[in-house]
Amino acid sequence: MNRYTILFIIIILISGLNTTAQEGKRFFPEKDLITTGIYYYPEHWNEDQWERDIKKISDIGFEFVHLAEFAWFKMEPQEGKFEFDWLDKVIGLCAKYNLKVLMCTPSAATPAWMRARYPETFVMDGHYIRAEHGTRGLGSIVNPVYRKFVTTIVTAMARRYGQHKNVIGWQLDNEPDAKPDYSPSSQEAFRQWLKNRYKTIEALNAAWGAAFWSQWYGSFDQIIIPNTSLVGWWGNNPHALLDFKRYSADAQAEFLDFQAATLRSYISEAQFITTNYTAVSTGADPRRTNKLDFATYTAYPNGGTDNIGEQGFRLGNSKVILFAAEYYKTTGGVSGVMEIQPGPVNWGGYNPLLLPGTVRMWLYHTFAAGGKLASSYRFRQINYSAEQYHAGVIQPDGITPSPGGEEYMQFIREIKTLRKQYKPGAAMPASLVARSTAIVWNLENYWTIDRQKQTWQWDTWNYPLKFLEIAKSFGAPADVIPETADLSKYSLVIVPAYEMADSSLVKKWSEYAANGGHLIITCRTATKDRMGHFWEAEWAAPLSALIGAQVKATDMLSNNGKGEILMGSNHYSWNNWADLLAPDKNTETLAVYDNQFYKGKAAVVRHKVGKGTVTYIGVDTDDAKLEKDVLRGIYAAAGATTENYPPGVYVYWRDGFYVAVNYSSDNYTMNVPATASVIVGERTLQPGGVLVWSLR
Ligand code: GAL
């Protein structure tokens, strides 16, 4: 073992012993509702402009400044030589203008000397080519040398700013993404991870099904990271690839926890620790960390793609904040948006102007869903480098607010009005509590299904979102929860395509229904064990008793093929996925297939379990009409009223305020009681419109 390996092991041990996360909400006074901030990179600008810029940030009404995210080169210009005077000066200016500071660890962008002198600190791609200096996010997070440098810079920053009363918290790294890393350090870490998991090579061979195509391993030393670049799609073992995803997510989480533990030794209890995951993160798993106080997300809804209706390409993807705002609450109980797009970006297929009001609507969406902070990348649009076409809150002249900047200002003013109207202790109205819905989801199922979709029409990411959207169309409060969460507080629990399961999880679902819950399970659930093997039994065997039916076979059609379904007297169509069900005699058939050679076979069934119900939806439709009608019936059975909001109109309740946003291309008139007080906006929401009201 060399000295870095020893140091690495010590770090891991120390991080395991250190203090853990705190409850996220304690960092955010309830009466503030939401706090706003902005990314500022003083290192990009002449020093003689800093004061002007910071004063402007304060004049706009922002409450915190996000600093130092990619500034490693300026804090440690030479190995072991630190310069913080410039940052002290900026923090001093923030204090002068009454702005708090959110400090960032700079680990995502390393200084040039590191790549030049220590190439092993960088990741390797699937062709074993080492990444080069010049961008961000390419550090090999399991490399001991890189870890040593991260420890040093984070410690130096923590010592200097950990007790600073103006620093409210820390953001670790930038958009952690569990990047695949094929470097020697990562190969070694992967083998170690496998040894911890399987203990013996026999257990690994069994789990990976390594008898197939002579993959059999004689010892852990023979294992290399499964490499799709070199083996080709067919040659890849889905179980090995699943473990590589798990390992990468674990390594990412452990890297964040290690930074958090390093900070915790020095920082005040009043400072929080968070990170900023991308809204759609298919690699990093926020639920694997245990030392962060809460998680935030970055939201870029508009990357130049079609969305709802004619103006959808300007309003952006309505599902980005919809999902992330719920999902990221899993860590620490609260969340917020760390970056919200302030205007057109530089990386979309095309980068259209946003419909006036769009940035403000996104901000309200994050607020509506409970967000505790809203911040934006970035203050000034940069005049040079890779993101020079990316909008800022201030235009390239350095002084004029962009249209998005104006909308920020409006949002900040309006939040001040809402704060004045805030009354502590408001309880969610009973009609909403009755609709409370949970979507059970985890990344592992995304990984396993997306690897073996079986039909290219299967949209792995958006499938669970379809159910979240349906719940929102009914006006239901809806959470995205892990399988370990308490289900008892939800009227409906939806389990969409939860491919890998085990009997104890199915028992938990069964108990939820038996106690009066309404459980909805869909196709592709419990068809595999936790390693991704089929059961040596009937299809989806652990589910059969719970759903009161057997899944006999699954059909898929061509893009233009049309499968028909009949529910009552209503006709629906499908073409992605269709489980053919054989219901038990006490199970009610809700919908049947109405063409193809299996016409008359069940597609949707309902089974009474104890005091509750279990509904199995075996078919996936493109327009979601069938799923929506099935769910409407379940809300009614649960004693809940439902709304019928059109796609892209979302309504939330938080802290006594109802908030509606409109991502659709049409006006929508909200049915607000005549006695309600409208605080922001008008009853008819235009595309990009917002309405906030309260009931007196
Ligand atoms: C984010 C990233 C920012 C900036 C932005 C541009 O994903 O965190 O640093 O690059 O994209 O849209």
XYZ file of C-alpha atoms and ligand atoms in Angstrom:
708
model
C 0.000 0.000 0.000
C 1.394 3.416 -0.865
C 0.930 6.426 1.392
C -2.011 7.750 -0.609
C -3.848 4.480 -0.296
C -3.301 4.536 3.451
C -4.495 8.133 3.603
C -7.523 7.228 1.513
C -8.477 4.434 3.878
C -8.071 6.771 6.856
C -10.319 9.328 5.171
C -13.003 6.741 4.525
C -12.839 5.610 8.153
C -13.023 9.157 9.468
C -15.913 10.045 7.196
C -17.758 7.014 8.472
C -17.396 8.214 12.059
C -18.384 11.797 11.615
C -21.580 13.615 12.426
C -24.591 13.102 10.235
C -27.188 15.189 8.520
C -29.648 17.429 10.280
C -33.238 18.122 9.456
C -33.248 20.443 6.453
C -36.126 22.650 7.488
C -34.373 24.124 10.500
C -32.223 26.224 8.159
C -35.187 28.033 6.664
C -37.458 30.192 8.844
C -41.014 29.311 7.833
C -42.088 32.932 7.679
C -39.571 33.588 4.870
C -41.387 31.030 2.679
C -38.548 30.911 0.117
C -35.183 32.624 -0.095
C -33.621 33.737 -3.374
C -30.014 33.823 -4.475
C -27.743 34.108 -7.475
C -24.522 32.571 -8.799
C -21.748 35.135 -8.997
C -18.257 34.360 -10.274
C -16.015 37.279 -9.187
C -13.064 35.488 -10.799
C -14.665 36.155 -14.199
C -14.676 39.935 -13.787
C -12.361 42.829 -13.117
C -12.003 43.498 -9.447
C -13.064 47.096 -9.930
C -16.547 45.837 -10.938
C -17.165 43.620 -7.912
C -18.715 46.259 -5.721
C -20.961 47.536 -8.491
C -22.156 43.979 -9.216
C -22.741 43.020 -5.607
C -24.632 46.208 -4.926
C -26.796 45.410 -7.936
C -27.446 41.882 -6.654
C -28.614 43.419 -3.417
C -30.703 46.118 -5.145
C -32.508 43.448 -7.153
C -33.538 41.894 -3.872
C -31.574 38.641 -3.861
C -30.775 37.403 -0.379
C -27.698 35.264 -0.932
C -24.756 35.000 -3.316
C -23.445 31.638 -4.486
C -19.632 31.785 -4.621
C -16.447 29.879 -5.455
C -18.058 26.976 -7.292
C -15.387 26.576 -9.977
C -12.708 28.822 -8.439
C -10.124 26.273 -7.339
C -7.505 27.821 -9.650
C -7.845 31.117 -7.802
C -7.863 29.685 -4.278
C -4.905 27.341 -4.851
C -3.019 28.802 -7.820
C -0.055 26.561 -7.111
C -0.068 23.247 -5.339
C -0.221 23.908 -1.601
C -0.261 27.730 -1.963
C -3.580 29.232 -0.994
C -4.982 32.662 -1.734
C -8.190 33.686 -0.088
C -7.794 37.445 0.179
C -9.844 37.973 -2.954
C -12.672 35.834 -1.594
C -12.519 37.599 1.776
C -12.973 40.837 -0.075
C -16.033 39.552 -1.986
C -17.601 38.165 1.186
C -16.939 41.508 2.854
C -18.780 43.258 0.032
C -21.681 40.849 0.406
C -21.869 41.690 4.110
C -21.758 45.391 3.313
C -24.778 45.008 1.039
C -26.648 42.741 3.400
C -26.238 39.573 1.365
C -25.609 36.119 2.788
C -23.130 33.771 1.147
C -23.609 30.215 -0.018
C -20.087 28.843 -0.301
C -19.215 26.046 -2.707
C -16.519 23.432 -2.643
C -14.667 23.689 -5.958
C -14.026 19.991 -6.528
C -15.782 19.872 -9.918
C -13.123 22.007 -11.671
C -9.506 21.329 -10.811
C -6.554 23.666 -11.492
C -4.273 23.026 -14.485
C -1.324 22.009 -12.304
C -3.240 18.992 -11.073
C -3.797 17.388 -14.490
C -0.238 18.254 -15.547
C 1.415 16.769 -12.465
C -1.064 14.080 -11.394
C -2.830 12.676 -14.456
C -4.307 9.867 -12.355
C -6.679 12.408 -10.791
C -8.787 12.320 -13.973
C -11.374 9.792 -15.161
C -10.846 7.426 -18.102
C -13.487 6.691 -20.712
C -14.477 3.264 -22.014
C -11.523 3.260 -24.411
C -9.182 3.866 -21.462
C -8.409 7.364 -22.639
C -7.666 9.755 -19.833
C -9.738 12.956 -19.748
C -7.923 16.234 -20.181
C -7.920 19.545 -18.382
C -10.302 22.175 -19.715
C -13.802 21.589 -18.405
C -15.496 20.455 -15.198
C -16.683 17.199 -13.698
C -13.810 15.005 -14.861
C -12.054 14.283 -11.572
C -11.754 10.620 -10.647
C -13.663 10.755 -7.375
C -12.252 7.446 -6.168
C -8.652 8.351 -6.895
C -6.691 8.783 -3.627
C -4.547 11.635 -4.964
C -7.582 13.600 -6.109
C -9.211 12.897 -2.745
C -6.139 14.209 -0.955
C -6.310 17.481 -2.870
C -10.049 17.782 -2.271
C -9.496 17.239 1.454
C -6.872 19.950 1.514
C -8.875 22.630 -0.297
C -12.128 21.826 1.522
C -10.325 21.909 4.874
C -8.684 25.226 4.042
C -12.053 26.720 3.058
C -13.830 25.261 6.079
C -11.203 26.666 8.438
C -11.517 30.084 6.899
C -15.288 30.355 6.430
C -16.777 27.657 8.626
C -17.542 30.088 11.456
C -18.250 33.125 9.281
C -21.614 34.466 10.338
C -22.460 35.589 6.829
C -21.981 32.134 5.325
C -25.285 30.277 5.523
C -24.212 26.986 4.021
C -22.202 24.952 1.576
C -22.866 23.430 -1.791
C -20.667 20.420 -2.495
C -19.210 20.001 -5.970
C -21.438 20.759 -8.980
C -24.199 18.594 -10.402
C -22.806 15.281 -9.142
C -23.583 12.700 -11.806
C -21.833 9.413 -10.931
C -19.913 9.505 -14.177
C -18.664 6.108 -15.401
C -14.942 5.944 -14.727
C -12.807 3.152 -16.229
C -9.474 4.349 -14.776
C -7.231 1.972 -12.804
C -8.330 3.620 -9.529
C -11.933 3.007 -10.415
C -11.273 -0.597 -11.508
C -9.721 -1.225 -8.115
C -12.542 0.510 -6.249
C -15.121 -1.477 -8.241
C -13.439 -4.775 -7.344
C -13.388 -3.716 -3.685
C -17.075 -2.796 -3.880
C -17.849 -6.225 -5.348
C -15.851 -8.001 -2.645
C -17.820 -6.131 0.020
C -21.070 -7.048 -1.640
C -20.502 -10.676 -2.574
C -17.717 -11.841 -0.253
C -16.974 -14.864 -2.485
C -16.381 -15.130 -6.207
C -18.916 -17.961 -6.367
C -21.619 -15.625 -5.091
C -20.662 -13.069 -7.733
C -20.680 -15.645 -10.523
C -24.156 -16.707 -9.472
C -25.478 -13.154 -9.203
C -24.034 -12.166 -12.569
C -25.131 -15.371 -14.259
C -21.526 -15.704 -15.354
C -21.959 -19.213 -16.745
C -23.425 -17.544 -19.839
C -20.882 -17.078 -22.679
C -18.012 -18.288 -20.496
C -17.891 -15.153 -18.409
C -17.021 -17.204 -15.302
C -14.448 -15.576 -12.967
C -11.829 -17.496 -11.011
C -11.097 -14.594 -8.643
C -12.010 -10.949 -8.071
C -8.694 -9.906 -9.662
C -9.973 -11.057 -13.058
C -12.876 -8.671 -13.039
C -12.878 -5.480 -15.064
C -15.647 -2.920 -15.219
C -18.250 -4.106 -17.781
C -17.421 -2.014 -20.784
C -20.064 -1.349 -23.406
C -17.537 0.571 -25.516
C -15.416 -2.515 -26.054
C -17.728 -5.469 -25.652
C -20.661 -4.180 -27.668
C -24.305 -4.092 -26.721
C -24.931 -7.818 -26.960
C -21.892 -8.805 -24.988
C -22.942 -6.909 -21.947
C -24.133 -8.606 -18.880
C -27.144 -6.714 -17.437
C -26.368 -7.831 -13.892
C -22.758 -6.662 -14.105
C -23.906 -3.370 -15.634
C -26.464 -2.931 -12.880
C -23.717 -3.406 -10.310
C -21.536 -0.875 -12.122
C -24.396 1.651 -11.884
C -24.817 0.846 -8.208
C -21.107 1.139 -7.557
C -20.886 4.463 -9.440
C -23.847 5.877 -7.486
C -22.384 4.622 -4.196
C -18.988 6.120 -5.040
C -20.659 9.432 -5.884
C -22.645 9.465 -2.645
C -19.608 8.481 -0.613
C -17.606 11.290 -2.251
C -20.257 13.814 -1.184
C -20.442 12.367 2.323
C -16.669 12.490 2.566
C -16.676 16.197 1.693
C -19.518 16.813 4.131
C -17.634 15.017 6.900
C -14.520 17.077 6.161
C -16.541 20.292 6.425
C -18.386 19.242 9.568
C -15.219 19.118 11.627
C -14.875 22.881 11.224
C -18.148 24.531 10.333
C -20.782 25.995 12.600
C -24.032 24.137 13.241
C -25.849 27.058 11.680
C -24.356 26.309 8.245
C -26.053 23.697 6.086
C -24.509 21.269 3.634
C -26.193 20.475 0.345
C -25.442 19.767 -3.286
C -27.110 20.538 -6.607
C -28.181 17.445 -8.523
C -29.496 17.798 -12.044
C -33.302 17.630 -12.120
C -33.127 14.561 -14.353
C -30.301 12.579 -12.780
C -30.005 9.046 -14.086
C -26.635 8.322 -12.463
C -26.326 9.997 -9.072
C -28.746 8.828 -6.413
C -29.551 11.400 -3.700
C -30.889 8.695 -1.413
C -27.468 7.097 -1.016
C -25.936 9.996 0.930
C -26.372 10.296 4.677
C -24.380 13.357 5.676
C -26.090 16.106 3.680
C -28.745 18.248 5.341
C -30.871 18.355 2.202
C -30.531 18.098 -1.572
C -31.288 20.706 -4.222
C -31.720 20.384 -7.971
C -30.863 22.373 -11.081
C -33.709 23.028 -13.505
C -33.337 23.794 -17.192
C -36.834 23.154 -18.537
C -36.188 24.770 -21.909
C -33.533 23.134 -24.070
C -35.328 23.712 -27.357
C -37.790 20.848 -27.553
C -41.505 20.696 -28.211
C -43.731 20.689 -25.188
C -47.408 21.325 -24.538
C -49.093 23.062 -27.476
C -47.927 25.711 -29.864
C -46.000 27.760 -27.281
C -44.599 24.725 -25.484
C -41.178 25.176 -27.076
C -40.943 28.524 -25.281
C -42.512 27.490 -21.968
C -40.320 24.416 -21.536
C -40.871 20.918 -20.255
C -43.487 21.048 -17.497
C -42.262 17.788 -15.985
C -38.772 18.944 -14.988
C -39.673 20.875 -11.834
C -42.802 18.760 -11.333
C -40.755 15.645 -10.598
C -37.529 17.074 -9.152
C -39.298 19.232 -6.576
C -40.864 16.119 -5.023
C -38.074 13.616 -5.554
C -35.281 15.655 -3.989
C -37.261 16.186 -0.783
C -36.298 12.632 0.090
C -33.039 13.927 1.586
C -33.642 15.975 4.729
C -37.331 16.587 4.056
C -36.926 19.853 2.129
C -35.521 20.961 -1.198
C -35.138 23.929 -3.475
C -33.849 24.855 -6.886
C -30.185 25.798 -6.962
C -30.089 26.758 -10.639
C -33.044 27.862 -12.658
C -32.547 28.841 -16.252
C -32.761 32.657 -16.463
C -33.447 32.749 -20.218
C -32.248 30.968 -23.359
C -29.349 28.544 -22.808
C -26.445 27.770 -25.130
C -26.730 23.986 -25.313
C -30.233 23.304 -26.664
C -30.759 21.959 -30.175
C -31.987 25.497 -30.717
C -32.379 28.134 -28.039
C -35.606 30.115 -28.425
C -36.678 33.198 -26.557
C -38.848 32.277 -23.607
C -42.474 33.357 -23.593
C -42.651 36.429 -21.316
C -43.483 35.204 -17.816
C -41.834 31.803 -18.182
C -38.951 32.302 -15.731
C -41.348 33.703 -13.152
C -43.673 30.728 -13.670
C -40.804 28.277 -13.115
C -39.884 30.138 -9.927
C -43.474 29.916 -8.728
C -43.582 26.236 -9.616
C -40.603 25.497 -7.401
C -42.118 27.654 -4.648
C -45.526 25.975 -4.988
C -44.000 22.533 -4.572
C -42.518 23.550 -1.229
C -39.121 24.896 -2.382
C -37.160 26.621 0.380
C -34.639 28.305 -1.876
C -34.522 29.493 -5.473
C -31.260 30.468 -7.038
C -30.079 30.931 -10.585
C -27.143 30.279 -12.847
C -25.976 33.076 -13.385
C -25.843 36.802 -12.523
C -23.970 38.271 -15.514
C -24.039 36.697 -18.953
C -20.385 36.008 -19.663
C -18.778 37.774 -22.639
C -16.391 34.933 -23.438
C -15.829 31.184 -23.231
C -18.067 28.146 -23.640
C -21.251 29.618 -22.187
C -21.128 33.075 -23.751
C -24.538 32.520 -25.394
C -26.118 31.478 -22.082
C -28.455 34.110 -20.636
C -27.779 35.674 -17.263
C -29.932 37.803 -15.026
C -27.827 40.722 -16.316
C -26.978 41.192 -19.997
C -23.416 41.235 -21.422
C -23.132 45.010 -20.808
C -22.873 44.120 -17.106
C -25.675 46.407 -15.949
C -28.971 45.857 -17.790
C -31.327 43.181 -16.474
C -32.349 40.565 -19.040
C -36.067 39.754 -19.456
C -35.495 36.788 -17.104
C -33.756 39.142 -14.684
C -36.834 41.392 -14.686
C -38.973 38.370 -13.915
C -36.742 37.454 -11.007
C -37.206 40.975 -9.680
C -40.963 40.630 -9.981
C -40.929 37.255 -8.211
C -38.809 38.638 -5.369
C -41.182 41.598 -4.926
C -44.196 39.307 -4.937
C -42.679 36.908 -2.412
C -42.248 39.873 -0.083
C -46.012 40.450 -0.382
C -46.708 36.795 0.326
C -44.462 36.893 3.382
C -46.615 39.690 4.790
C -49.710 37.554 4.339
C -48.172 34.392 5.760
C -49.924 33.006 8.833
C -48.140 30.265 10.722
C -49.702 26.882 11.343
C -52.059 26.600 8.353
C -53.204 22.996 7.898
C -53.714 21.419 4.501
C -57.453 21.411 3.611
C -59.145 18.053 4.217
C -60.225 17.733 0.573
C -56.545 17.736 -0.439
C -55.463 15.396 2.339
C -58.069 12.937 1.059
C -56.323 12.916 -2.339
C -52.798 12.466 -1.011
C -50.851 10.256 -3.359
C -47.425 8.655 -3.391
C -45.425 7.388 -6.340
C -42.924 4.730 -5.268
C -39.834 4.998 -7.408
C -36.124 4.354 -7.322
C -33.230 4.697 -9.740
C -32.368 0.999 -9.652
C -35.533 0.212 -11.572
C -34.727 2.928 -14.070
C -31.315 1.316 -14.624
C -32.560 -2.205 -15.048
C -35.528 -1.403 -17.282
C -33.734 1.102 -19.457
C -31.074 -1.485 -20.207
C -33.658 -4.005 -21.447
C -36.604 -1.969 -22.607
C -37.904 -4.674 -24.956
C -39.604 -2.080 -27.115
C -38.013 1.161 -28.140
C -41.335 2.817 -27.441
C -40.942 2.265 -23.707
C -40.089 5.632 -22.127
C -38.368 4.616 -18.928
C -37.901 8.069 -17.437
C -41.343 9.385 -18.270
C -43.354 6.311 -17.341
C -43.577 7.072 -13.581
C -43.996 10.748 -14.443
C -47.122 9.889 -16.345
C -48.723 8.873 -13.043
C -47.432 11.958 -11.276
C -49.044 14.055 -14.006
C -52.324 12.181 -13.694
C -52.333 12.753 -9.932
C -51.669 16.457 -10.500
C -54.444 16.671 -13.090
C -56.781 15.568 -10.295
C -55.377 18.276 -8.028
C -53.775 15.741 -5.693
C -50.749 16.487 -3.525
C -48.273 13.870 -4.741
C -44.937 12.762 -3.302
C -42.212 10.705 -4.966
C -41.074 8.316 -2.256
C -38.582 5.499 -1.718
C -39.833 1.989 -1.002
C -38.765 2.359 2.633
C -41.168 5.273 3.293
C -44.211 5.030 5.527
C -47.191 4.468 3.232
C -49.914 4.878 5.823
C -50.475 8.605 5.314
C -51.375 8.242 1.630
C -54.862 7.585 0.253
C -53.363 6.186 -2.936
C -49.983 4.575 -3.477
C -48.893 4.049 -7.074
C -46.129 1.583 -7.902
C -45.226 2.150 -11.568
C -42.947 -0.385 -13.277
C -41.072 -1.360 -10.129
C -39.209 -4.153 -11.821
C -36.966 -5.465 -9.047
C -38.673 -6.422 -5.828
C -38.739 -9.112 -3.169
C -41.363 -10.768 -1.052
C -40.886 -8.485 1.952
C -41.573 -5.427 -0.199
C -44.657 -7.061 -1.663
C -45.752 -7.865 1.911
C -45.417 -4.190 2.828
C -47.604 -3.217 -0.134
C -50.097 -5.882 0.820
C -50.314 -4.593 4.402
C -50.899 -1.078 3.131
C -53.909 -2.300 1.143
C -55.155 -4.545 3.923
C -55.236 -1.522 6.232
C -57.509 0.366 3.849
C -55.074 1.841 1.342
C -55.654 1.991 -2.394
C -52.683 0.477 -4.145
C -52.088 0.755 -7.870
C -49.451 -1.511 -9.389
C -48.522 -1.401 -13.040
C -46.919 -3.602 -15.638
C -43.227 -4.407 -15.277
C -43.471 -4.651 -11.484
C -41.781 -7.446 -9.500
C -40.858 -9.380 -12.612
C -37.276 -9.726 -11.322
C -35.436 -10.227 -8.069
C -32.994 -7.616 -6.748
C -30.219 -8.895 -8.979
C -32.371 -8.663 -12.055
C -33.054 -12.382 -12.480
C -36.467 -13.670 -13.446
C -38.233 -15.792 -10.847
C -38.007 -19.510 -11.382
C -41.787 -19.466 -11.129
C -44.721 -17.892 -12.939
C -44.256 -14.392 -14.341
C -44.134 -11.684 -11.604
C -44.746 -14.516 -9.145
C -44.539 -12.484 -5.883
C -47.401 -10.295 -7.110
C -49.979 -12.868 -8.184
C -51.719 -13.260 -4.818
C -51.725 -9.516 -4.192
C -53.204 -8.511 -7.539
C -55.436 -11.580 -7.711
C -54.292 -12.443 -11.202
C -51.486 -13.995 -13.168
C -49.544 -12.171 -15.838
C -49.648 -14.762 -18.625
C -47.787 -12.988 -21.432
C -46.854 -9.556 -22.728
C -47.489 -8.093 -26.167
C -45.931 -5.116 -27.951
C -46.951 -3.548 -31.247
C -45.236 -1.619 -34.004
C -45.328 2.135 -33.813
C -48.371 2.264 -36.061
C -50.047 -0.834 -34.659
C -53.224 -0.250 -32.722
C -54.334 -2.363 -29.821
C -57.871 -1.741 -28.612
C -59.196 -1.822 -25.078
C -62.700 -1.732 -23.721
C -63.542 -0.486 -20.238
C -67.279 -0.336 -19.572
C -68.525 1.191 -22.794
C -65.400 3.293 -23.362
C -62.812 2.464 -26.015
C -59.095 3.129 -25.645
C -56.015 2.227 -27.598
C -52.462 1.159 -26.829
C -49.341 0.119 -28.685
C -46.398 0.004 -26.226
C -46.945 -2.689 -23.702
C -49.780 -5.073 -22.856
C -49.789 -7.712 -20.132
C -52.389 -10.408 -20.728
C -53.951 -11.181 -17.369
C -55.716 -14.230 -16.014
C -57.785 -13.014 -13.039
C -58.677 -15.240 -10.093
C -62.349 -15.811 -9.478
C -62.694 -13.088 -6.816
C -60.927 -10.517 -8.912
C -62.860 -7.949 -10.880
C -61.872 -7.273 -14.474
C -62.029 -3.539 -15.193
C -60.783 -3.489 -18.781
C -60.228 -6.052 -21.546
C -58.345 -6.106 -24.841
C -60.759 -5.601 -27.681
C -58.826 -6.766 -30.733
C -55.816 -8.937 -31.630
C -55.947 -12.718 -31.293
C -56.419 -12.492 -27.507
C -59.520 -10.265 -27.638
C -61.399 -10.484 -24.340
C -58.355 -11.057 -22.111
C -58.071 -8.825 -19.056
C -55.874 -5.696 -19.190
C -56.777 -4.055 -15.865
C -57.996 -5.867 -12.763
C -59.059 -4.927 -9.254
C -58.694 -7.071 -6.210
C -60.071 -6.378 -2.735
C -57.438 -6.927 -0.063
C -58.592 -6.450 3.538
C -60.057 -2.979 3.893
C -58.444 -1.672 0.730
C -58.004 -2.378 -2.953
C -55.234 -3.349 -5.310
C -55.569 -2.352 -8.958
C -53.198 -3.783 -11.540
C -52.819 -1.825 -14.778
C -51.139 -4.172 -17.232
C -51.214 -1.885 -20.229
C -49.298 1.280 -21.110
C -51.146 3.717 -23.370
C -49.631 6.671 -25.214
C -52.336 9.160 -24.322
C -52.787 7.935 -20.716
C -56.580 8.181 -21.071
C -57.212 4.668 -19.816
C -54.869 5.047 -16.844
C -56.516 8.355 -16.016
C -60.025 6.927 -16.058
C -58.945 3.975 -13.914
C -57.362 6.314 -11.383
C -60.347 8.653 -11.311
C -62.448 5.728 -10.168
C -59.955 4.903 -7.430
C -59.920 8.440 -6.025
C -63.708 8.295 -5.924
C -63.591 4.934 -4.134
C -61.165 6.466 -1.636
C -63.753 9.160 -0.902
C -61.712 11.904 -2.575
C -63.076 14.547 -4.920
C -60.997 15.245 -8.022
C -60.351 18.190 -10.299
C -59.828 17.949 -14.021
C -56.938 20.256 -14.814
C -55.636 20.206 -18.378
C -52.068 19.069 -19.134
C -49.512 21.566 -17.835
C -51.822 23.274 -15.341
C -50.583 22.389 -11.881
C -52.132 23.508 -8.635
C -50.477 23.239 -5.243
C -51.202 24.243 -1.685
C -48.423 25.339 0.636
C -48.372 27.319 3.858
C -51.936 28.525 3.403
C -51.471 29.603 -0.232
C -52.920 27.973 -3.328
C -50.565 28.372 -6.268
C -51.374 27.556 -9.899
C -49.016 27.618 -12.879
C -49.866 27.212 -16.552
C -47.382 25.506 -18.911
C -50.065 25.004 -21.551
C -50.470 27.132 -24.667
C -54.058 28.061 -23.819
C -55.676 30.335 -21.287
C -57.110 28.505 -18.317
C -59.696 29.959 -15.977
C -59.273 28.644 -12.464
C -62.363 27.921 -10.466
C -61.479 30.023 -7.448
C -64.247 30.598 -4.869
C -65.726 34.092 -5.053
C -64.790 34.656 -1.433
C -61.104 33.784 -1.965
C -58.535 36.519 -1.964
C -56.415 36.590 -5.086
C -52.928 37.699 -4.093
C -50.932 37.342 -7.326
C -52.178 37.076 -10.917
C -55.663 36.740 -12.327
C -58.258 33.991 -12.304
C -57.631 33.388 -15.996
C -54.069 32.189 -16.339
C -52.431 32.914 -19.649
C -49.725 30.569 -20.975
C -46.833 31.097 -18.565
C -49.257 32.589 -16.060
C -49.321 32.243 -12.296
C -52.137 32.604 -9.786
C -51.821 32.688 -6.002
C -54.853 32.838 -3.770
C -55.887 32.067 -0.251
C -59.214 31.231 1.326
C -60.231 33.686 3.956
C -25.614 23.534 -15.471
C -24.312 23.721 -14.734
C -23.871 25.166 -14.780
C -23.957 25.709 -16.172
C -25.335 25.478 -16.719
C -25.540 25.962 -18.127
O -25.880 22.201 -15.738
O -24.446 23.326 -13.381
O -22.547 25.254 -14.298
O -23.010 25.086 -16.984
O -25.615 24.109 -16.728
O -26.860 25.754 -18.554
